[in-house]
Amino acid sequence: MFKFFKRIKEIKAVKEAARIEAINVRLADERAKHERLCAEFTAKETARLEAMRKESSEKWKQRFREECELQGKQVPAYMK
């Protein structure tokens, strides 16, 4: 009788271990997906911010060139 109960406990322990392993696998998959999405977002956001910075820089340079021309000054070579 004792062996019977011991065997039942072992079976329950194996089932619990399998359940925990399945949860760990699912969590690992979700973590990997989350990290991938974060990396994609970071790449897109970095590219977007870089494009905005470049556009802003070009607009500033254009206004500077226009101001120089209005005042009759020569535009510096590094601003062309």
CSV table of C-alpha atoms in Angstrom, one decimal:
chain,number,residue,atom,x,y,z
A,1,MET,CA,0.0,0.0,0.0
A,2,PHE,CA,2.8,2.4,0.9
A,3,LYS,CA,4.5,1.8,-2.5
A,4,PHE,CA,1.2,2.5,-4.2
A,5,PHE,CA,0.9,6.0,-2.5
A,6,LYS,CA,4.6,6.6,-3.2
A,7,ARG,CA,4.1,5.9,-6.9
A,8,ILE,CA,1.1,8.3,-7.0
A,9,LYS,CA,3.2,11.0,-5.5
A,10,GLU,CA,6.0,10.4,-8.0
A,11,ILE,CA,3.5,10.5,-10.9
A,12,LYS,CA,2.0,13.8,-9.5
A,13,ALA,CA,5.6,15.2,-9.2
A,14,VAL,CA,6.4,14.3,-12.8
A,15,LYS,CA,3.2,15.9,-14.0
A,16,GLU,CA,3.9,19.1,-12.0
A,17,ALA,CA,7.4,19.2,-13.4
A,18,ALA,CA,6.1,18.8,-16.9
A,19,ARG,CA,3.6,21.6,-16.3
A,20,ILE,CA,6.3,23.9,-14.9
A,21,GLU,CA,8.5,23.1,-17.9
A,22,ALA,CA,5.7,24.0,-20.3
A,23,ILE,CA,5.2,27.3,-18.5
A,24,ASN,CA,8.9,28.0,-18.7
A,25,VAL,CA,9.0,27.3,-22.4
A,26,ARG,CA,6.0,29.6,-23.0
A,27,LEU,CA,7.5,32.4,-20.9
A,28,ALA,CA,10.8,32.0,-22.8
A,29,ASP,CA,9.0,32.3,-26.1
A,30,GLU,CA,7.1,35.4,-24.9
A,31,ARG,CA,10.3,37.0,-23.6
A,32,ALA,CA,12.0,36.4,-27.0
A,33,LYS,CA,9.1,37.9,-28.8
A,34,HIS,CA,9.1,40.9,-26.5
A,35,GLU,CA,12.8,41.4,-27.0
A,36,ARG,CA,12.4,41.2,-30.8
A,37,LEU,CA,9.6,43.7,-30.8
A,38,CYS,CA,11.6,46.1,-28.6
A,39,ALA,CA,14.6,45.8,-30.9
A,40,GLU,CA,12.4,46.5,-33.9
A,41,PHE,CA,10.8,49.5,-32.2
A,42,THR,CA,14.2,50.8,-31.2
A,43,ALA,CA,15.6,50.5,-34.7
A,44,LYS,CA,12.5,52.2,-36.2
A,45,GLU,CA,12.5,55.0,-33.6
A,46,THR,CA,16.3,55.6,-34.0
A,47,ALA,CA,15.8,55.8,-37.8
A,48,ARG,CA,12.9,58.2,-37.4
A,49,LEU,CA,14.8,60.4,-35.0
A,50,GLU,CA,17.8,60.4,-37.2
A,51,ALA,CA,15.7,61.4,-40.2
A,52,MET,CA,14.0,64.2,-38.2
A,53,ARG,CA,17.4,65.5,-37.0
A,54,LYS,CA,18.8,65.5,-40.6
A,55,GLU,CA,15.7,67.3,-41.9
A,56,SER,CA,15.9,69.9,-39.2
A,57,SER,CA,19.6,70.4,-39.9
A,58,GLU,CA,18.9,70.8,-43.6
A,59,LYS,CA,16.1,73.3,-42.9
A,60,TRP,CA,18.4,75.3,-40.6
A,61,LYS,CA,21.2,75.3,-43.2
A,62,GLN,CA,18.7,76.5,-45.9
A,63,ARG,CA,17.5,79.3,-43.7
A,64,PHE,CA,21.1,80.3,-42.9
A,65,ARG,CA,22.0,80.4,-46.6
A,66,GLU,CA,18.9,82.5,-47.3
A,67,GLU,CA,19.8,84.9,-44.6
A,68,CYS,CA,23.4,85.2,-45.9
A,69,GLU,CA,22.1,85.9,-49.4
A,70,LEU,CA,19.6,88.5,-48.1
A,71,GLN,CA,22.4,90.3,-46.2
A,72,GLY,CA,24.7,90.0,-49.2
A,73,LYS,CA,27.2,87.9,-47.3
A,74,GLN,CA,29.1,85.0,-48.8
A,75,VAL,CA,27.8,81.6,-47.6
A,76,PRO,CA,30.6,79.6,-45.8
A,77,ALA,CA,31.9,76.6,-47.8
A,78,TYR,CA,30.9,74.1,-45.0
A,79,MET,CA,27.3,75.3,-45.3
A,80,LYS,CA,26.9,74.5,-49.0
